[in-house]
């Protein structure tokens, strides 16, 4: 008998997930697994259902029909969407203090400053977040997510509003989280830029997953090929 090889740890499993808005189907029959220490890229045109799928994966929206099973520890998941979770009246540092307390980490000032340094906001630590530009707010929102040290991370177009240096930093941070064992699902609008970071790709078109499989097999020119995710 061959020794059984343990498979990758599944954090989220989607079973025949669908979604309707009113009478209109947006997603149909999506089957996928989010695994620890992997980055899954969700790609597709505007309106393909990427954000909807991400919210369903994160447990923020219900599939209709279908099932979503979650296997991550409670409190391990972090979500970064289009609207930043940033309190405008609090300073950047106070935002991080709040979020780290919320997640039971209680980072001290030194650790918070190190985090703000990583996202290029150390010089603005004591400024109210309400005066920040869109890109700065986005970077603070990223710091908020990193402060949680999540084991499961959902990112909806996290590079939008970021300059190239910040987008590169974001990719490095995501790679570091994956190396630490986190599962990451990222909706991307820069497929060419994000593909090297991805382990798996889920491509949505016409309400279906037209590709769901290893990133190395994803061919942007052959969208019709179905895969198993
Ligand atoms: P993507 O992220 O790929 O751009 P979305 O998941 O945001 O796509 O949206 C998929 C489709 O569902 C779009 O046509 C959008 O207009 C529609 N949609 C999204 N959210 C809602 C909602 N709350 N109510 C009705 N329609 C929605």
Coordinates of C-alpha atoms and ligand atoms in Angstrom, one line a residue:
X1 CA 0.0 0.0 0.0
X2 CA 1.4 3.4 -0.9
X3 CA 1.8 5.8 2.1
X4 CA -1.0 8.3 2.1
X5 CA 0.2 11.8 1.2
X6 CA -1.6 14.5 3.2
X7 CA -3.2 16.9 0.8
X8 CA -3.1 20.7 1.2
X9 CA -5.2 22.1 4.0
X10 CA -8.6 23.3 2.7
X11 CA -9.7 26.6 4.3
X12 CA -12.9 27.2 2.2
X13 CA -14.8 24.8 -0.1
X14 CA -17.4 25.9 -2.5
X15 CA -20.0 23.4 -3.7
X16 CA -22.0 24.3 -6.8
X17 CA -22.3 27.9 -5.7
X18 CA -24.8 30.1 -7.5
X19 CA -26.1 33.6 -7.0
X20 CA -29.1 35.5 -8.3
X21 CA -29.8 39.2 -8.0
X22 CA -33.5 39.2 -8.4
X23 CA -34.3 37.0 -11.4
X24 CA -30.9 37.5 -12.9
X25 CA -28.2 34.8 -12.4
X26 CA -24.8 36.2 -11.6
X27 CA -23.0 33.0 -10.7
X28 CA -23.7 29.3 -11.5
X29 CA -22.2 26.0 -10.4
X30 CA -18.9 27.4 -9.0
X31 CA -16.8 24.6 -7.4
X32 CA -13.5 25.6 -5.8
X33 CA -11.3 25.1 -2.8
X34 CA -9.2 27.8 -1.1
X35 CA -6.1 26.2 0.4
X36 CA -3.6 27.2 3.1
X37 CA -0.3 28.6 1.8
X38 CA -1.8 29.3 -1.6
X39 CA -2.8 32.4 -3.5
X40 CA -5.9 32.2 -5.7
X41 CA -6.5 34.9 -8.3
X42 CA -10.1 35.6 -9.3
X43 CA -10.2 37.2 -12.7
X44 CA -12.9 38.2 -15.2
X45 CA -14.4 41.2 -16.9
X46 CA -16.3 44.0 -15.1
X47 CA -19.6 42.6 -13.8
X48 CA -18.4 38.9 -14.1
X49 CA -19.3 38.3 -10.5
X50 CA -15.8 38.4 -8.9
X51 CA -16.7 40.7 -5.9
X52 CA -19.9 38.7 -5.4
X53 CA -17.9 35.4 -5.3
X54 CA -15.3 36.9 -3.0
X55 CA -18.0 37.9 -0.5
X56 CA -19.6 34.5 -0.7
X57 CA -16.2 32.9 -0.1
X58 CA -15.7 35.2 2.9
X59 CA -19.1 34.4 4.4
X60 CA -20.4 37.9 3.8
X61 CA -23.1 36.9 1.3
X62 CA -25.1 33.7 1.0
X63 CA -24.9 31.5 -2.0
X64 CA -28.3 30.7 -3.7
X65 CA -28.0 27.8 -4.4
X66 CA -24.9 26.0 -3.2
X67 CA -22.8 25.5 -0.1
X68 CA -19.8 27.2 1.4
X69 CA -17.8 25.3 4.0
X70 CA -15.3 27.1 6.2
X71 CA -12.5 25.3 7.9
X72 CA -10.3 28.2 9.1
X73 CA -10.2 29.2 12.8
X74 CA -12.8 31.8 13.8
X75 CA -11.2 35.2 13.7
X76 CA -8.5 34.1 11.3
X77 CA -10.0 35.7 8.3
X78 CA -9.5 39.2 7.0
X79 CA -11.3 41.0 4.2
X80 CA -10.2 44.1 2.2
X81 CA -13.0 45.4 0.0
X82 CA -13.6 48.4 -2.1
X83 CA -14.6 50.5 0.9
X84 CA -11.8 50.9 3.4
X85 CA -12.4 50.0 7.1
X86 CA -10.7 53.1 8.3
X87 CA -11.9 55.6 10.9
X88 CA -11.3 59.1 9.5
X89 CA -11.2 60.8 12.9
X90 CA -8.6 58.5 14.3
X91 CA -4.9 58.8 13.5
X92 CA -3.3 56.1 11.4
X93 CA -1.7 54.8 14.5
X94 CA -5.0 54.8 16.5
X95 CA -6.7 52.9 13.6
X96 CA -4.1 50.2 13.9
X97 CA -4.3 50.1 17.7
X98 CA -8.1 49.7 17.4
X99 CA -8.0 47.0 14.8
X100 CA -5.2 45.0 16.5
X101 CA -7.1 45.2 19.8
X102 CA -10.2 43.9 18.0
X103 CA -8.3 40.9 16.8
X104 CA -6.7 40.2 20.2
X105 CA -3.2 41.1 19.1
X106 CA -2.7 44.4 21.0
X107 CA 0.3 45.6 19.0
X108 CA 2.4 48.1 20.9
X109 CA 3.4 51.5 19.4
X110 CA 6.7 50.0 18.1
X111 CA 5.0 47.2 16.3
X112 CA 2.4 49.6 14.9
X113 CA 5.1 51.9 13.7
X114 CA 6.9 49.0 12.0
X115 CA 3.7 48.2 10.2
X116 CA 3.1 51.8 9.1
X117 CA 6.7 51.9 8.0
X118 CA 6.1 48.8 5.8
X119 CA 3.2 50.6 4.0
X120 CA 5.1 53.9 3.8
X121 CA 3.0 55.8 6.3
X122 CA 5.3 56.1 9.2
X123 CA 5.6 59.9 8.7
X124 CA 1.8 60.2 8.9
X125 CA 1.3 57.9 12.0
X126 CA -0.2 60.8 14.0
X127 CA -2.3 62.4 11.3
X128 CA -6.0 61.7 11.2
X129 CA -6.8 59.2 8.5
X130 CA -9.6 61.5 7.2
X131 CA -7.0 63.8 5.5
X132 CA -5.3 61.0 3.6
X133 CA -5.4 60.6 -0.2
X134 CA -7.1 57.6 -1.7
X135 CA -3.8 55.7 -2.1
X136 CA -2.7 56.5 1.5
X137 CA -6.1 55.3 2.8
X138 CA -5.7 52.1 0.8
X139 CA -2.3 51.6 2.3
X140 CA -3.6 52.1 5.8
X141 CA -6.4 49.6 5.1
X142 CA -3.7 47.1 4.0
X143 CA -1.8 47.8 7.2
X144 CA -5.1 47.1 9.1
X145 CA -5.3 43.7 7.4
X146 CA -1.6 42.9 8.0
X147 CA -2.1 43.9 11.7
X148 CA -4.5 40.9 12.0
X149 CA -1.8 38.5 10.7
X150 CA -4.6 36.6 9.0
X151 CA -4.6 32.9 8.2
X152 CA -7.2 33.5 5.5
X153 CA -7.2 36.7 3.5
X154 CA -9.8 38.0 1.0
X155 CA -8.6 41.0 -1.2
X156 CA -10.9 42.8 -3.7
X157 CA -8.7 44.6 -6.2
X158 CA -6.2 45.6 -3.4
X159 CA -3.9 47.4 -5.8
X160 CA -6.5 49.9 -7.0
X161 CA -5.4 53.4 -6.1
X162 CA -1.8 52.3 -5.3
X163 CA 1.2 53.5 -7.2
X164 CA 3.6 51.0 -8.7
X165 CA 6.0 50.9 -5.7
X166 CA 3.0 50.3 -3.3
X167 CA 1.6 47.6 -5.6
X168 CA 5.0 45.9 -5.6
X169 CA 5.1 46.1 -1.8
X170 CA 1.6 44.6 -1.7
X171 CA 2.7 41.6 -3.7
X172 CA 5.7 41.1 -1.4
X173 CA 3.4 41.2 1.7
X174 CA 1.0 38.7 0.1
X175 CA 3.9 36.4 -0.8
X176 CA 5.1 36.6 2.8
X177 CA 1.7 35.8 4.2
X178 CA 1.5 32.8 1.9
X179 CA 4.9 31.6 3.1
X180 CA 3.6 31.9 6.7
X181 CA 0.8 29.5 5.7
X182 CA -2.1 31.9 4.9
X183 CA -4.6 31.2 2.2
X184 CA -5.2 34.3 0.0
X185 CA -8.0 35.0 -2.5
X186 CA -7.4 38.1 -4.6
X187 CA -9.7 39.7 -7.1
X188 CA -7.3 41.2 -9.7
X189 CA -7.7 43.7 -12.5
X190 CA -4.0 43.3 -13.4
X191 CA -3.8 39.7 -14.4
X192 CA -0.4 39.9 -16.1
X193 CA 1.1 41.6 -13.0
X194 CA -0.5 39.3 -10.4
X195 CA -0.3 36.0 -12.2
X196 CA 3.4 35.3 -11.1
X197 CA 2.1 35.5 -7.5
X198 CA -0.7 33.1 -8.0
X199 CA -0.9 29.3 -7.3
X200 CA -4.4 29.0 -8.7
X201 CA -6.6 31.0 -11.0
X202 CA -10.4 31.1 -11.1
X203 CA -11.7 32.8 -14.2
X204 CA -15.3 33.9 -14.3
X205 CA -17.2 34.6 -17.5
X206 CA -20.9 34.3 -18.4
X207 CA -21.8 33.3 -14.8
X208 CA -19.5 30.2 -14.9
X209 CA -15.9 29.4 -13.9
X210 CA -14.5 28.9 -17.3
X211 CA -11.1 28.1 -15.8
X212 CA -10.3 27.0 -12.3
X213 CA -6.9 25.4 -11.9
X214 CA -3.2 25.8 -11.4
X215 CA -1.9 29.2 -12.4
X216 CA 0.8 27.6 -14.5
X217 CA -1.9 26.1 -16.7
X218 CA -3.9 29.3 -17.1
X219 CA -3.6 30.7 -20.5
X220 CA -5.1 34.2 -20.9
X221 CA -5.6 33.3 -24.6
X222 CA -7.6 30.1 -24.1
X223 CA -10.4 31.1 -21.7
X224 CA -12.7 28.3 -22.8
X225 CA -10.6 25.5 -21.1
X226 CA -12.4 24.2 -18.0
X227 CA -10.3 23.0 -15.1
X228 CA -10.8 21.4 -11.7
X229 CA -10.1 23.7 -8.7
Ligands
LIG1 P1 -17.3 42.2 -10.6 O1 -16.7 42.2 -9.3 O2 -16.8 41.0 -11.5 O3 -17.2 43.5 -11.4 P2 -19.8 42.0 -9.2 O4 -19.8 40.8 -8.4 O5 -19.6 43.3 -8.5 O6 -18.9 41.9 -10.5 O7 -21.2 42.2 -9.9 C1 -21.8 41.1 -10.7 C2 -23.1 41.6 -11.3 O8 -24.0 41.6 -10.3 C3 -23.0 43.0 -11.9 O9 -23.8 43.0 -13.1 C4 -23.6 43.9 -10.8 O10 -24.2 45.0 -11.4 C5 -24.6 43.0 -10.2 N1 -24.7 43.2 -8.7 C6 -23.7 43.2 -7.8 N2 -24.2 43.5 -6.6 C7 -25.5 43.6 -6.7 C8 -26.6 43.9 -5.8 N3 -26.4 44.1 -4.5 N4 -27.8 44.0 -6.3 C9 -28.1 43.8 -7.6 N5 -27.1 43.5 -8.5 C10 -25.9 43.5 -8.1

